[in-house]
mmCIF file of C-alpha atoms in Angstrom:
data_model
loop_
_atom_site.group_PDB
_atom_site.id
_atom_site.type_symbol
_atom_site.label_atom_id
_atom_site.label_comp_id
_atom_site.label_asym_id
_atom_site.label_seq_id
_atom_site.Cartn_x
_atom_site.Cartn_y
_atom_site.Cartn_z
ATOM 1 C CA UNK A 758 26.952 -10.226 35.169
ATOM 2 C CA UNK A 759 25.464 -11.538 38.316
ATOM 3 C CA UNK A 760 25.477 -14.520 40.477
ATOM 4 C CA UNK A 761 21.715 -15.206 40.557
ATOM 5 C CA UNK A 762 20.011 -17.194 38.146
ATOM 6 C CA UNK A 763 16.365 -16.133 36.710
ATOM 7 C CA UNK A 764 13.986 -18.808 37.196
ATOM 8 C CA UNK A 765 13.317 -20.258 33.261
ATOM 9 C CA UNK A 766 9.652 -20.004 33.441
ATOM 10 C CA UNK A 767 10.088 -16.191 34.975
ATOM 11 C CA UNK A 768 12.852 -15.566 32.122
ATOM 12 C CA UNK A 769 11.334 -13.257 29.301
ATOM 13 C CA UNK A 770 14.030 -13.797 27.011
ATOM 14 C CA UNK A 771 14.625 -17.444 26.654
ATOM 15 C CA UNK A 772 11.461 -19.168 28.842
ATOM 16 C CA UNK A 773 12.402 -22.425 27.953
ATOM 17 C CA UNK A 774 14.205 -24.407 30.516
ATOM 18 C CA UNK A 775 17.882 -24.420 29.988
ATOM 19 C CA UNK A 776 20.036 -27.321 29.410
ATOM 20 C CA UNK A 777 22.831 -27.930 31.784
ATOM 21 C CA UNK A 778 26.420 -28.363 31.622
ATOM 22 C CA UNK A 779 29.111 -29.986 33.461
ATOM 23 C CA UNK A 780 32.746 -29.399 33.484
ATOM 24 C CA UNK A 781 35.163 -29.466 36.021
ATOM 25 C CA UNK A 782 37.535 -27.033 38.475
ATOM 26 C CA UNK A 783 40.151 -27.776 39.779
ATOM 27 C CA UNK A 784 38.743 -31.002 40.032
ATOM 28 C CA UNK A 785 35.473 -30.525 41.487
ATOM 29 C CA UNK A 786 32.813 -30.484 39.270
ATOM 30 C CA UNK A 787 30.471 -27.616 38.820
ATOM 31 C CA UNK A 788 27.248 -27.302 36.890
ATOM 32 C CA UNK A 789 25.926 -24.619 34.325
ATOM 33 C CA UNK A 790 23.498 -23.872 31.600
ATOM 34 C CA UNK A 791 23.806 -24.059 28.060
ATOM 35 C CA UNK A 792 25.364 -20.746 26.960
ATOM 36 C CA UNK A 793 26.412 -19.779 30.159
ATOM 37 C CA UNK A 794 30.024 -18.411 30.489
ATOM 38 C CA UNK A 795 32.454 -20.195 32.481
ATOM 39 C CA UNK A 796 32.464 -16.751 34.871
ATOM 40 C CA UNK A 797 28.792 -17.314 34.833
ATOM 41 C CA UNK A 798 28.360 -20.818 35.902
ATOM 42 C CA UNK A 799 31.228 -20.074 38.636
ATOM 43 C CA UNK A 800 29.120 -17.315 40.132
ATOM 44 C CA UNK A 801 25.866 -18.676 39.793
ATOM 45 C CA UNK A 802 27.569 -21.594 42.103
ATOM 46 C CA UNK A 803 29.003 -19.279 44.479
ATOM 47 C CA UNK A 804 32.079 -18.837 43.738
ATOM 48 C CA UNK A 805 33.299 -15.356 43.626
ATOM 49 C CA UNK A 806 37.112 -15.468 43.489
ATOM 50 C CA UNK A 807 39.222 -18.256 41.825
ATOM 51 C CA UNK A 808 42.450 -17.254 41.489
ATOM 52 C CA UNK A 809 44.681 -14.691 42.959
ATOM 53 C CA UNK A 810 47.603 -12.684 41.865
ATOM 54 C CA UNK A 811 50.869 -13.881 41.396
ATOM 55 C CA UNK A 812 52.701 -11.004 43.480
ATOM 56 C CA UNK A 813 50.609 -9.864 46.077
ATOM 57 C CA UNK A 814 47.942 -12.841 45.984
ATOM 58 C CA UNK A 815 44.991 -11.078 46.133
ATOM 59 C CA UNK A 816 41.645 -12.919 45.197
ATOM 60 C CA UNK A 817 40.265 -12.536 41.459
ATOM 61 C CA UNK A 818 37.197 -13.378 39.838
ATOM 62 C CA UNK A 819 35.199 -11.291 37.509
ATOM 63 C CA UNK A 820 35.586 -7.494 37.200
ATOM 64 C CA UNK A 821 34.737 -6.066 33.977
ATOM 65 C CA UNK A 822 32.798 -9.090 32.716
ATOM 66 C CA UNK A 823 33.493 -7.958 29.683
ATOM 67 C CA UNK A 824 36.741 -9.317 28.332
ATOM 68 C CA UNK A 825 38.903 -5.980 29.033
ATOM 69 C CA UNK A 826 40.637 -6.436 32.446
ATOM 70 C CA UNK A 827 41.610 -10.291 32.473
ATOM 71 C CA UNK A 828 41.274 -10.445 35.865
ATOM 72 C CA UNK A 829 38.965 -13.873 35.603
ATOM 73 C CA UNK A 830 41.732 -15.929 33.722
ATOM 74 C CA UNK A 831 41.550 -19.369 33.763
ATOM 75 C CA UNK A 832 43.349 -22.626 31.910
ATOM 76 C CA UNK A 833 40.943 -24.748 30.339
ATOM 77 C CA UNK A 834 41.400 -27.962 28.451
ATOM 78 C CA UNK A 835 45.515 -27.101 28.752
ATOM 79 C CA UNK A 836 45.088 -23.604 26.864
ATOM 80 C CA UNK A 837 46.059 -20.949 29.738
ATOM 81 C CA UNK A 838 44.923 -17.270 30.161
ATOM 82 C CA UNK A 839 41.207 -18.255 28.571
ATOM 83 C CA UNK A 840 39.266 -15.213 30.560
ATOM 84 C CA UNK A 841 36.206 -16.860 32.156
ATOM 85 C CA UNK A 842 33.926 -13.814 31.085
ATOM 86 C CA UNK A 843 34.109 -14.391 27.658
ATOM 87 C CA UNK A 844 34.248 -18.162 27.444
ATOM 88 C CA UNK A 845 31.483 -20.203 27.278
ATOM 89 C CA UNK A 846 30.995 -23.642 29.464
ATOM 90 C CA UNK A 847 30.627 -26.931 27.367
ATOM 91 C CA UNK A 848 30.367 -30.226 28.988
ATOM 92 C CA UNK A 849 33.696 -31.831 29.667
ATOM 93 C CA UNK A 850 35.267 -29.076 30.126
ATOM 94 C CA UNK A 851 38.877 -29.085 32.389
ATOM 95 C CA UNK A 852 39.128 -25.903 34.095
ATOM 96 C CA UNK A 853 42.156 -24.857 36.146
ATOM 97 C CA UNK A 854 42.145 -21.810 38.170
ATOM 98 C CA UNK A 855 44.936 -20.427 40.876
ATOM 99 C CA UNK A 856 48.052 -17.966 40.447
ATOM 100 C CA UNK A 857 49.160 -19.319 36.704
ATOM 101 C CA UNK A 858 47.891 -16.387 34.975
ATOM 102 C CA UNK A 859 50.535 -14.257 33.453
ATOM 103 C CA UNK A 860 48.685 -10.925 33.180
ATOM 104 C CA UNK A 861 50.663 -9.326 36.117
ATOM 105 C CA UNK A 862 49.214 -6.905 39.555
ATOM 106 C CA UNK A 863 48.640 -3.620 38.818
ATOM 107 C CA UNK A 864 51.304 -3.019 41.588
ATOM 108 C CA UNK A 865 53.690 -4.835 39.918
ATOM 109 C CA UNK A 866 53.856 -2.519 36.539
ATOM 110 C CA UNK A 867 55.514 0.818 37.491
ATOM 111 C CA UNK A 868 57.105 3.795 36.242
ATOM 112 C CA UNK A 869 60.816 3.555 35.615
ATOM 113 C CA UNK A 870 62.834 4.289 38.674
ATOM 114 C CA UNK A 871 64.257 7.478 37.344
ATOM 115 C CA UNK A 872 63.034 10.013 34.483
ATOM 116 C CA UNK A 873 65.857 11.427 32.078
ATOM 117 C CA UNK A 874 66.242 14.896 33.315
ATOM 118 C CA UNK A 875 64.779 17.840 31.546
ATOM 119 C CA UNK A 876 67.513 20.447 30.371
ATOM 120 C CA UNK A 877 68.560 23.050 32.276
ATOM 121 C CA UNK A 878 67.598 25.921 30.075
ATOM 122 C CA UNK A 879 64.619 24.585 28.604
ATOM 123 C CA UNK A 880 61.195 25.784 29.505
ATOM 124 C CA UNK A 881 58.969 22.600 31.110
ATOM 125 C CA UNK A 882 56.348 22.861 28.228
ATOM 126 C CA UNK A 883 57.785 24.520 25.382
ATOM 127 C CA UNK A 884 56.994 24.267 22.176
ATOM 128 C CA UNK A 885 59.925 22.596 19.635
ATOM 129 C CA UNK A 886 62.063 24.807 17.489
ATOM 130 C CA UNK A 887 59.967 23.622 14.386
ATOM 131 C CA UNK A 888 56.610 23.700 15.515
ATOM 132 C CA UNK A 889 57.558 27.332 16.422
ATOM 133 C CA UNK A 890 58.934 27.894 13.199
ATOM 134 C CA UNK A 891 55.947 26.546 11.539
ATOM 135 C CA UNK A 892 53.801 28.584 13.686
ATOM 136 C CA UNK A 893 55.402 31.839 12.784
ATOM 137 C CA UNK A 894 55.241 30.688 8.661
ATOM 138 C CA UNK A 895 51.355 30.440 9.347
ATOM 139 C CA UNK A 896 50.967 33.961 10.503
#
């Protein structure tokens, strides 16, 4: 995905010129084209970063561009979590962007605090006592 837009009569897929869109974020109004993601439209207007994380608040925007990561999430029209990537602009259009998203940080999922401790006697990658048995049946 990129932020610049081809110029429709350079365009060698589609060289018709492309109808536009207008919705709104946050508010302000923004304009795309006609089958242009909401990601897209935000980009192609500058916009790199709308929202940021709820724990550490660091900026977000697109990443994967491809509906994996959900790091572009956005409420639109009242339905939160709609990932910007994969949705496309249609006029009228109520987009809401900022901390609200509820896929957490990276940072914030971790490991438990403590492992259960292996047993004493027990070798760190040995086999189980029926996968060795099963073993020796094979042979």
């Amino acid at each position: 995905m990129t932020p610049r837009r081809v110029d429709p009569a350079r365009d060698p897929i589609r060289p018709a010129a492309a109808e536009a869109v207008r919705f709104t974020v946050d508010g302000g109004p923004v304009e795309g084209l006609r089958g242009q993601t909401i990601a897209g439209a935000l980009l192609a207007s500058g916009t790199l970063a709308w929202r940021t994380t709820a724990s550490a608040g660091r900026p977000r925007g697109v990443f994967c561009g491809i509906g994996v990561c959900f790091d572009c999430t956005v409420t639109v029209n009242g339905l939160p979590d709609v990932r910007a990537c994969q949705r496309r602009a249609v006029d009228g259009d109520v987009v809401e962007t900022g901390p609200g998203a509820t896929v957490p940080d990276a940072g914030a999922v971790s490991a438990p605090a403590s492992a259960p401790a292996a047993e004493p006697d027990a070798a760190p990658d040995a086999a189980p006592a029926a996968v060795q048995a099963a073993d020796e049946d094979a042979s």
